[in-house]
Amino acid sequence: MAIKALRGMKDILPPLSDKYLAFIEKASHIAKNYNFSYIETPLLEETALFRRSVGESSDIVGKEMYQFIDKGDNDVCLRPEGTAGVVRSFIEHKLDRQGGVHRFFYYGPMFRYERPQKGRLREFHQFGIESFGEPSVYEDASIILLARDILDAFGITYELKINSLGCPACMPGYRQKLVEFLQSHEDICEDCKRRRETNPIRVLDCKNEGCQAIYEEAPKLSEHLCADCRRDFTKLQELLTQNGVSFTIDPHLVRGLDYYTKTAFEFTSSHLGAQNAVAGGGRYDNLVEYLGGKPTPAVGFAIGIERILDLIELPRSPRQGYYIGVMVPEATDIAFGLAQKLRRSERVAMQYHPKSLKAHLKAADKHNVRYALIIGEDELAKDAVWIKDLEESSEKVIPISQLWSDDDRLRYQNLEQ
Ligand code: HAM
């Protein structure tokens, strides 16, 4: 039987791959404008890294890890997300000891053994950013604006939800109040009962409607924030409003990873189905220290690229480059040499097999090139090429020697020259 890709894993073929590349290029450009630099970390890391950072009580670590023992007896795991690896790298390269602010962006595959459905894959791609060393809430606002700019660049409409998850000064007090509330409710689902013991905050984003009705009455995190967290959360809202971002405050937005403190946010799109989160992130001020580094505030987000691709319509790109074809086999070597030379600076599609002029022009149109260069019997005899500008619909025959100037640069850029 033919071998197929694994369940939940997808090939990205043209024309979807054109969208993928266009997205990476644009998002990287925007991240650079915000002063972020590219980082690449391995796909495979020690399992302990994700257990400690993403958290034992999260679904990712509890159920979804691609974990195995390698030939050297190491317990390793395909990364389920990008933040943990970037934090590990940040500490390993002693950037925490350098001080200052370090900003990174990355993209690539992530792996989660989830139940595949529309918008939910086992291998998917994220574009993410992580900023280290800046405690100011202006940085939180700045990265939310960065995510907004990326979504805007592709005309993606979104809803933004924000919340504050508090800090070590106010979170434990709130957690205690929430546990007391949960203990007086035995009618919550089994998952929530388990979370009541392991990570009570996570009950708040339970999808069970019965539980949600109960949690309407639960103590609200926003009412238990310390003065610092409250001030920052208010300032964040001001900054977003001043910069044209509309949002709603969702007191039940807790995110599925355990490392968040203070700001948490999620961008969703109503054009997607059940899996409507296109990006998520927040602050994680304790994670660097927790993984053995110097205490360093940090904030970041990741966009799910597959979900974005579903929403992007790329405009048809303008005609660009050359198509080269021959009408007689004796012309192929010359045409081949011409293609090689042109490819130093231009996109070239070459057809090796002789065809009629009509067939070549049809193919040139399909390749969306600007110029068709064809060598037939007459042109071969004159050491020339027949050129058609597919945009202007003009054509002429010119000697091959005139295609390049003396300094060997392509001279022929339009037929009027
Ligand atoms: P996350 O919310 O788990 O956050 O994932 C971010 C985005 O990845 C989601 O909003 C979604 O678009 C996409 N995504 C997640 N799981 C899947 C899946 N199974 N199939 C397709 N797309 C998916 C993080 O991963 C954090 N590391 C974000 C972050 C960076 N926080 C701080 N810095």
Short mmCIF file of C-alpha atoms and ligand atoms in Angstrom, two decimals:
data_model
loop_
_atom_site.label_atom_id
_atom_site.label_comp_id
_atom_site.label_asym_id
_atom_site.label_seq_id
_atom_site.Cartn_x
_atom_site.Cartn_y
_atom_site.Cartn_z
CA MET A 1 0.00 0.00 0.00
CA ALA A 2 1.23 3.50 -0.81
CA ILE A 3 2.81 5.35 2.11
CA LYS A 4 0.94 8.46 3.16
CA ALA A 5 1.76 11.38 5.43
CA LEU A 6 0.96 10.72 9.09
CA ARG A 7 -2.47 11.63 10.42
CA GLY A 8 -2.63 15.32 11.33
CA MET A 9 0.46 16.17 9.26
CA LYS A 10 0.14 17.97 5.95
CA ASP A 11 2.33 18.71 2.97
CA ILE A 12 2.39 22.35 1.93
CA LEU A 13 2.38 22.41 -1.87
CA PRO A 14 2.13 25.30 -4.37
CA PRO A 15 0.13 27.49 -4.52
CA LEU A 16 -0.37 27.22 -0.72
CA SER A 17 3.42 27.20 -0.24
CA ASP A 18 3.57 30.58 -2.05
CA LYS A 19 1.24 31.95 0.61
CA TYR A 20 3.36 30.33 3.31
CA LEU A 21 6.54 32.00 2.04
CA ALA A 22 4.78 35.34 1.52
CA PHE A 23 3.54 35.20 5.09
CA ILE A 24 6.98 34.38 6.55
CA GLU A 25 8.59 37.14 4.50
CA LYS A 26 6.09 39.82 5.50
CA ALA A 27 5.88 38.78 9.16
CA SER A 28 9.70 38.69 9.43
CA HIS A 29 9.90 42.14 7.86
CA ILE A 30 7.40 43.53 10.38
CA ALA A 31 9.19 41.85 13.32
CA LYS A 32 12.48 43.42 12.15
CA ASN A 33 10.78 46.83 12.06
CA TYR A 34 10.00 46.28 15.74
CA ASN A 35 13.71 45.52 16.29
CA PHE A 36 13.43 41.73 16.63
CA SER A 37 16.21 39.43 15.32
CA TYR A 38 15.88 35.93 13.93
CA ILE A 39 16.60 32.94 16.18
CA GLU A 40 16.51 29.27 15.32
CA THR A 41 16.44 26.55 17.96
CA PRO A 42 16.31 22.74 17.54
CA LEU A 43 13.07 20.88 16.91
CA LEU A 44 14.08 18.27 19.45
CA GLU A 45 14.74 19.14 23.10
CA GLU A 46 14.98 17.32 26.40
CA THR A 47 11.50 16.40 27.57
CA ALA A 48 12.22 17.97 30.97
CA LEU A 49 12.34 21.42 29.32
CA PHE A 50 8.67 21.27 28.32
CA ARG A 51 7.56 19.52 31.50
CA ARG A 52 9.01 22.36 33.54
CA SER A 53 8.00 25.31 31.35
CA VAL A 54 4.71 24.46 29.65
CA GLY A 55 3.73 22.70 32.88
CA GLU A 56 2.81 19.21 34.10
CA SER A 57 -0.87 20.10 34.45
CA SER A 58 -1.26 21.44 30.88
CA ASP A 59 -2.94 19.31 28.20
CA ILE A 60 0.19 19.74 26.06
CA VAL A 61 2.46 18.00 28.57
CA GLY A 62 -0.22 15.69 29.98
CA LYS A 63 -1.53 14.29 26.68
CA GLU A 64 0.06 15.73 23.57
CA MET A 65 3.83 15.32 23.62
CA TYR A 66 5.73 13.56 20.84
CA GLN A 67 8.10 12.06 23.37
CA PHE A 68 10.53 9.19 22.95
CA ILE A 69 13.80 7.73 24.19
CA ASP A 70 16.59 8.21 21.63
CA LYS A 71 19.43 5.81 20.84
CA GLY A 72 21.56 7.41 23.56
CA ASP A 73 18.83 6.74 26.16
CA ASN A 74 17.88 10.43 26.37
CA ASP A 75 14.26 11.33 27.09
CA VAL A 76 13.51 13.77 24.22
CA CYS A 77 10.48 15.47 22.74
CA LEU A 78 9.56 17.21 19.48
CA ARG A 79 8.82 20.79 20.48
CA PRO A 80 5.11 21.44 21.08
CA GLU A 81 5.73 25.21 21.06
CA GLY A 82 8.61 27.66 20.58
CA THR A 83 8.92 29.65 23.80
CA ALA A 84 10.59 26.96 25.95
CA GLY A 85 13.41 26.35 23.45
CA VAL A 86 14.08 30.08 23.03
CA VAL A 87 14.24 30.52 26.83
CA ARG A 88 16.60 27.52 27.11
CA SER A 89 18.83 29.04 24.43
CA PHE A 90 18.70 32.49 26.07
CA ILE A 91 19.98 31.01 29.34
CA GLU A 92 22.46 28.58 27.74
CA HIS A 93 24.14 31.43 25.85
CA LYS A 94 24.26 33.51 29.06
CA LEU A 95 22.25 36.37 27.59
CA ASP A 96 20.46 36.63 30.96
CA ARG A 97 23.83 37.65 32.46
CA GLN A 98 24.44 40.33 29.82
CA GLY A 99 21.45 42.40 30.87
CA GLY A 100 19.69 44.68 28.42
CA VAL A 101 16.79 43.77 26.16
CA HIS A 102 16.96 40.83 23.71
CA ARG A 103 14.23 40.40 21.11
CA PHE A 104 13.83 37.33 18.89
CA PHE A 105 11.48 36.05 16.23
CA TYR A 106 11.24 32.50 14.86
CA TYR A 107 9.11 30.30 12.68
CA GLY A 108 8.85 26.59 12.04
CA PRO A 109 7.04 23.37 12.83
CA MET A 110 5.58 22.48 16.22
CA PHE A 111 4.19 19.06 17.19
CA ARG A 112 1.22 18.23 19.39
CA TYR A 113 -0.43 14.83 19.48
CA GLU A 114 -3.96 16.27 19.41
CA ARG A 115 -7.12 14.85 17.84
CA PRO A 116 -6.86 16.28 14.29
CA GLN A 117 -9.74 18.34 12.96
CA LYS A 118 -10.16 21.44 10.78
CA GLY A 119 -7.56 23.97 11.95
CA ARG A 120 -6.01 21.50 14.40
CA LEU A 121 -2.98 19.56 13.20
CA ARG A 122 -0.38 17.35 14.83
CA GLU A 123 2.36 19.14 12.94
CA PHE A 124 1.65 22.82 12.47
CA HIS A 125 3.74 25.94 11.97
CA GLN A 126 4.07 28.97 14.18
CA PHE A 127 5.54 32.41 13.69
CA GLY A 128 6.54 33.59 17.15
CA ILE A 129 8.36 36.37 18.93
CA GLU A 130 9.93 36.53 22.39
CA SER A 131 11.22 39.64 24.16
CA PHE A 132 13.50 39.37 27.21
CA GLY A 133 14.58 41.93 29.78
CA GLU A 134 11.86 44.57 29.45
CA PRO A 135 9.41 44.77 32.38
CA SER A 136 7.55 47.81 31.00
CA VAL A 137 3.93 47.33 29.93
CA TYR A 138 4.83 49.36 26.82
CA GLU A 139 6.54 46.17 25.62
CA ASP A 140 3.32 44.19 26.12
CA ALA A 141 1.44 46.82 24.12
CA SER A 142 4.19 46.89 21.48
CA ILE A 143 4.07 43.13 20.80
CA ILE A 144 0.27 43.13 20.64
CA LEU A 145 0.58 45.92 18.04
CA LEU A 146 3.18 43.83 16.21
CA ALA A 147 0.74 40.91 16.02
CA ARG A 148 -1.99 43.31 14.92
CA ASP A 149 0.26 44.70 12.17
CA ILE A 150 0.94 41.20 10.83
CA LEU A 151 -2.77 40.35 10.76
CA ASP A 152 -3.57 43.73 9.18
CA ALA A 153 -0.91 43.22 6.49
CA PHE A 154 -2.92 40.25 5.23
CA GLY A 155 -6.32 41.87 5.69
CA ILE A 156 -7.30 39.41 8.41
CA THR A 157 -10.12 40.62 10.62
CA TYR A 158 -9.83 39.58 14.22
CA GLU A 159 -11.18 39.92 17.72
CA LEU A 160 -8.66 40.51 20.51
CA LYS A 161 -9.23 39.33 24.07
CA ILE A 162 -6.98 40.36 26.92
CA ASN A 163 -6.71 39.50 30.59
CA SER A 164 -4.26 39.89 33.45
CA LEU A 165 -3.20 36.73 35.25
CA GLY A 166 -1.56 38.57 38.14
CA CYS A 167 1.88 38.01 39.61
CA PRO A 168 3.36 36.10 42.57
CA ALA A 169 2.15 38.93 44.85
CA CYS A 170 -1.54 38.58 43.98
CA MET A 171 -2.02 35.23 42.22
CA PRO A 172 -1.67 32.90 45.27
CA GLY A 173 -4.33 34.85 47.22
CA TYR A 174 -6.70 34.66 44.26
CA ARG A 175 -5.98 30.96 43.72
CA GLN A 176 -6.90 30.26 47.35
CA LYS A 177 -10.24 32.09 46.91
CA LEU A 178 -10.94 30.18 43.69
CA VAL A 179 -10.16 26.81 45.30
CA GLU A 180 -12.54 27.61 48.17
CA PHE A 181 -15.23 28.44 45.59
CA LEU A 182 -14.55 25.23 43.64
CA GLN A 183 -14.68 23.12 46.80
CA SER A 184 -18.24 24.26 47.37
CA HIS A 185 -19.23 23.05 43.87
CA GLU A 186 -19.20 19.28 43.37
CA ASP A 187 -21.29 19.66 40.17
CA ILE A 188 -18.27 20.69 38.05
CA CYS A 189 -16.93 18.24 35.42
CA GLU A 190 -14.29 15.58 36.15
CA ASP A 191 -11.60 17.55 34.28
CA CYS A 192 -12.25 20.60 36.44
CA LYS A 193 -12.16 18.47 39.61
CA ARG A 194 -8.72 17.24 38.56
CA ARG A 195 -7.59 20.79 37.77
CA ARG A 196 -8.92 22.00 41.12
CA GLU A 197 -6.05 19.95 42.60
CA THR A 198 -3.31 20.59 40.01
CA ASN A 199 -3.85 24.05 38.49
CA PRO A 200 -7.16 25.59 39.60
CA ILE A 201 -6.93 28.69 37.34
CA ARG A 202 -7.26 26.44 34.27
CA VAL A 203 -10.86 25.53 35.20
CA LEU A 204 -11.89 29.00 34.01
CA ASP A 205 -11.45 28.14 30.33
CA CYS A 206 -13.31 24.80 30.58
CA LYS A 207 -15.48 24.37 27.47
CA ASN A 208 -18.28 22.60 29.39
CA GLU A 209 -21.37 24.86 29.41
CA GLY A 210 -22.50 23.67 32.84
CA CYS A 211 -19.10 24.57 34.30
CA GLN A 212 -19.10 27.95 32.53
CA ALA A 213 -22.47 28.82 34.10
CA ILE A 214 -21.04 28.01 37.55
CA TYR A 215 -17.87 30.06 36.94
CA GLU A 216 -19.93 33.18 36.18
CA GLU A 217 -20.23 33.40 39.95
CA ALA A 218 -16.57 32.54 40.66
CA PRO A 219 -14.27 35.18 42.20
CA LYS A 220 -12.76 37.33 39.42
CA LEU A 221 -9.02 37.59 39.00
CA SER A 222 -9.33 41.22 37.91
CA GLU A 223 -10.86 42.05 41.31
CA HIS A 224 -7.90 40.52 43.15
CA LEU A 225 -4.97 42.06 41.28
CA CYS A 226 -2.28 43.84 43.32
CA ALA A 227 -1.73 47.57 42.75
CA ASP A 228 1.16 46.97 40.29
CA CYS A 229 -0.73 44.48 38.16
CA ARG A 230 -3.85 46.66 38.18
CA ARG A 231 -1.86 49.74 37.12
CA ASP A 232 -0.15 47.87 34.28
CA PHE A 233 -3.38 46.29 33.07
CA THR A 234 -5.09 49.71 32.99
CA LYS A 235 -2.11 51.21 31.14
CA LEU A 236 -2.15 48.37 28.60
CA GLN A 237 -5.79 49.09 27.83
CA GLU A 238 -5.02 52.79 27.39
CA LEU A 239 -2.11 52.09 25.04
CA LEU A 240 -4.15 49.71 22.90
CA THR A 241 -7.01 52.17 22.64
CA GLN A 242 -4.68 55.09 21.83
CA ASN A 243 -3.17 53.00 19.02
CA GLY A 244 -6.39 51.97 17.40
CA VAL A 245 -6.73 48.40 18.66
CA SER A 246 -10.15 47.36 19.88
CA PHE A 247 -10.31 44.54 22.42
CA THR A 248 -12.49 42.95 25.03
CA ILE A 249 -11.47 41.95 28.53
CA ASP A 250 -12.09 38.26 29.07
CA PRO A 251 -11.71 37.36 32.76
CA HIS A 252 -11.77 33.67 31.81
CA LEU A 253 -8.84 33.90 29.37
CA VAL A 254 -6.16 31.89 31.17
CA ARG A 255 -4.25 30.28 28.22
CA GLY A 256 -3.33 26.60 28.06
CA LEU A 257 0.31 26.92 29.10
CA ASP A 258 1.36 27.34 32.72
CA TYR A 259 4.11 29.95 32.42
CA TYR A 260 2.06 33.14 32.05
CA THR A 261 2.00 36.05 34.51
CA LYS A 262 0.23 39.41 34.14
CA THR A 263 -0.78 40.10 30.50
CA ALA A 264 -2.42 37.27 28.54
CA PHE A 265 -4.02 37.74 25.12
CA GLU A 266 -5.54 35.88 22.23
CA PHE A 267 -6.50 36.91 18.71
CA THR A 268 -9.41 34.96 17.26
CA SER A 269 -11.11 35.09 13.87
CA SER A 270 -14.81 34.54 13.33
CA HIS A 271 -14.00 33.26 9.81
CA LEU A 272 -12.55 30.05 11.23
CA GLY A 273 -14.48 27.14 12.71
CA ALA A 274 -14.18 25.78 16.25
CA GLN A 275 -10.39 26.27 16.23
CA ASN A 276 -10.63 30.04 15.95
CA ALA A 277 -7.48 31.19 17.81
CA VAL A 278 -5.02 32.63 15.30
CA ALA A 279 -2.48 33.91 17.83
CA GLY A 280 -1.87 33.84 21.54
CA GLY A 281 0.68 35.03 24.01
CA GLY A 282 1.47 37.01 27.09
CA ARG A 283 4.01 37.83 29.74
CA TYR A 284 6.05 35.15 31.50
CA ASP A 285 8.22 37.00 34.00
CA ASN A 286 9.15 33.91 36.09
CA LEU A 287 10.10 31.39 33.42
CA VAL A 288 13.75 32.36 32.86
CA GLU A 289 14.49 32.09 36.58
CA TYR A 290 12.42 28.92 36.88
CA LEU A 291 14.56 27.28 34.19
CA GLY A 292 17.78 28.24 36.00
CA GLY A 293 18.56 31.70 34.57
CA LYS A 294 18.84 35.11 36.21
CA PRO A 295 15.39 36.60 36.92
CA THR A 296 14.39 38.21 33.60
CA PRO A 297 11.00 39.61 32.61
CA ALA A 298 9.73 38.33 29.26
CA VAL A 299 6.77 38.57 26.94
CA GLY A 300 5.87 37.01 23.58
CA PHE A 301 3.27 35.47 21.30
CA ALA A 302 2.88 32.94 18.49
CA ILE A 303 0.68 32.94 15.41
CA GLY A 304 -0.63 29.65 14.01
CA ILE A 305 0.40 29.88 10.35
CA GLU A 306 -1.95 27.20 8.93
CA ARG A 307 -4.94 29.01 10.39
CA ILE A 308 -3.77 32.28 8.84
CA LEU A 309 -3.17 30.70 5.43
CA ASP A 310 -6.82 29.70 5.30
CA LEU A 311 -7.73 33.39 5.53
CA ILE A 312 -5.18 34.92 3.13
CA GLU A 313 -5.95 35.81 -0.49
CA LEU A 314 -2.73 36.76 -2.26
CA PRO A 315 -3.15 39.21 -5.14
CA ARG A 316 -1.99 37.75 -8.49
CA SER A 317 1.65 38.77 -8.73
CA PRO A 318 2.66 40.92 -11.73
CA ARG A 319 4.18 39.18 -14.74
CA GLN A 320 7.85 38.70 -14.01
CA GLY A 321 10.85 37.01 -15.61
CA TYR A 322 11.41 35.00 -18.77
CA TYR A 323 10.20 31.87 -20.51
CA ILE A 324 12.64 30.23 -22.91
CA GLY A 325 11.62 27.71 -25.54
CA VAL A 326 12.87 26.24 -28.82
CA MET A 327 11.07 25.15 -31.98
CA VAL A 328 13.88 22.96 -33.30
CA PRO A 329 16.07 20.56 -31.24
CA GLU A 330 19.35 22.03 -32.59
CA ALA A 331 18.55 25.29 -30.73
CA THR A 332 18.28 23.67 -27.27
CA ASP A 333 21.95 24.06 -26.27
CA ILE A 334 21.95 27.76 -27.13
CA ALA A 335 18.67 28.29 -25.31
CA PHE A 336 19.99 26.34 -22.31
CA GLY A 337 23.10 28.56 -22.13
CA LEU A 338 20.89 31.63 -22.41
CA ALA A 339 18.72 30.47 -19.53
CA GLN A 340 21.76 29.87 -17.31
CA LYS A 341 23.08 33.35 -17.96
CA LEU A 342 19.73 35.00 -17.44
CA ARG A 343 19.21 33.17 -14.14
CA ARG A 344 21.97 35.20 -12.54
CA SER A 345 19.49 38.01 -12.21
CA GLU A 346 16.08 36.86 -13.49
CA ARG A 347 13.46 34.20 -12.93
CA VAL A 348 13.56 31.86 -15.92
CA ALA A 349 11.23 29.00 -16.86
CA MET A 350 12.80 26.84 -19.57
CA GLN A 351 11.15 24.21 -21.75
CA TYR A 352 13.76 21.75 -23.07
CA HIS A 353 11.51 20.09 -25.63
CA PRO A 354 10.81 21.70 -29.03
CA LYS A 355 7.22 22.90 -29.40
CA SER A 356 5.13 25.11 -31.67
CA LEU A 357 5.12 28.86 -31.07
CA LYS A 358 1.51 28.69 -29.98
CA ALA A 359 2.26 26.00 -27.38
CA HIS A 360 5.22 28.02 -26.05
CA LEU A 361 3.18 31.19 -25.70
CA LYS A 362 0.44 29.33 -23.85
CA ALA A 363 3.03 27.91 -21.44
CA ALA A 364 4.70 31.33 -20.99
CA ASP A 365 1.33 32.78 -20.05
CA LYS A 366 0.76 29.99 -17.53
CA HIS A 367 4.15 30.68 -15.94
CA ASN A 368 3.10 34.31 -15.57
CA VAL A 369 6.36 35.63 -17.09
CA ARG A 370 6.81 39.03 -18.67
CA TYR A 371 8.88 37.88 -21.68
CA ALA A 372 8.88 34.81 -23.92
CA LEU A 373 12.21 34.14 -25.68
CA ILE A 374 11.81 31.64 -28.50
CA ILE A 375 14.43 30.26 -30.91
CA GLY A 376 13.08 28.80 -34.15
CA GLU A 377 14.87 27.76 -37.31
CA ASP A 378 15.17 31.36 -38.65
CA GLU A 379 16.48 32.76 -35.37
CA LEU A 380 18.98 29.88 -35.04
CA ALA A 381 20.40 30.71 -38.46
CA LYS A 382 20.79 34.39 -37.47
CA ASP A 383 22.09 33.76 -33.90
CA ALA A 384 19.08 35.65 -32.67
CA VAL A 385 15.99 35.21 -30.46
CA TRP A 386 12.36 36.11 -30.99
CA ILE A 387 11.08 38.04 -27.97
CA LYS A 388 7.52 38.75 -27.01
CA ASP A 389 6.58 41.12 -24.20
CA LEU A 390 3.45 39.45 -22.84
CA GLU A 391 2.36 42.56 -21.01
CA GLU A 392 2.64 45.01 -23.89
CA SER A 393 1.93 42.38 -26.56
CA SER A 394 4.89 43.71 -28.60
CA GLU A 395 7.48 41.47 -30.23
CA LYS A 396 10.77 41.57 -32.13
CA VAL A 397 13.81 39.57 -33.18
CA ILE A 398 17.18 40.60 -31.74
CA PRO A 399 20.70 39.13 -31.99
CA ILE A 400 21.72 37.19 -28.85
CA SER A 401 24.91 39.27 -28.64
CA GLN A 402 22.76 42.36 -28.00
CA LEU A 403 21.05 40.88 -24.94
CA TRP A 404 23.90 41.85 -22.66
CA SER A 405 25.91 45.04 -22.35
CA ASP A 406 29.73 45.12 -22.35
CA ASP A 407 29.94 44.72 -18.58
CA ASP A 408 27.87 41.56 -19.01
CA ARG A 409 24.70 42.90 -17.47
CA LEU A 410 21.31 42.18 -18.91
CA ARG A 411 20.54 45.10 -21.21
CA TYR A 412 17.30 43.95 -22.61
CA GLN A 413 14.61 45.07 -20.15
CA ASN A 414 11.94 46.29 -22.49
CA LEU A 415 11.28 46.13 -26.17
CA GLU A 416 11.52 49.86 -26.71
CA GLN A 417 15.25 49.91 -25.85
P1 HAM B 1 -0.50 28.61 21.82
O1 HAM B 1 -1.73 29.41 22.13
O2 HAM B 1 -0.45 27.24 22.37
O3 HAM B 1 0.72 29.47 22.36
O4 HAM B 1 -0.27 28.53 20.25
C1 HAM B 1 -0.25 29.70 19.46
C2 HAM B 1 -1.04 29.51 18.19
O5 HAM B 1 -0.62 28.31 17.51
C3 HAM B 1 -2.54 29.27 18.41
O6 HAM B 1 -3.22 30.49 18.58
C4 HAM B 1 -2.95 28.58 17.12
O7 HAM B 1 -3.17 29.54 16.09
C5 HAM B 1 -1.71 27.77 16.77
N1 HAM B 1 -1.92 26.35 17.13
C6 HAM B 1 -1.82 25.78 18.34
N2 HAM B 1 -2.06 24.46 18.29
C7 HAM B 1 -2.34 24.17 17.00
C8 HAM B 1 -2.66 22.97 16.28
N3 HAM B 1 -2.75 21.78 16.89
N4 HAM B 1 -2.89 23.06 14.94
C9 HAM B 1 -2.79 24.25 14.29
N5 HAM B 1 -2.47 25.41 14.92
C10 HAM B 1 -2.25 25.38 16.25
C11 HAM B 1 2.02 29.08 22.29
O8 HAM B 1 2.41 28.14 21.65
C12 HAM B 1 2.97 29.99 23.04
N6 HAM B 1 4.33 29.48 22.90
C13 HAM B 1 2.86 31.43 22.54
C14 HAM B 1 3.78 32.35 23.26
C15 HAM B 1 4.97 32.83 22.81
N7 HAM B 1 3.59 32.87 24.46
C16 HAM B 1 4.62 33.63 24.79
N8 HAM B 1 5.47 33.60 23.82
#
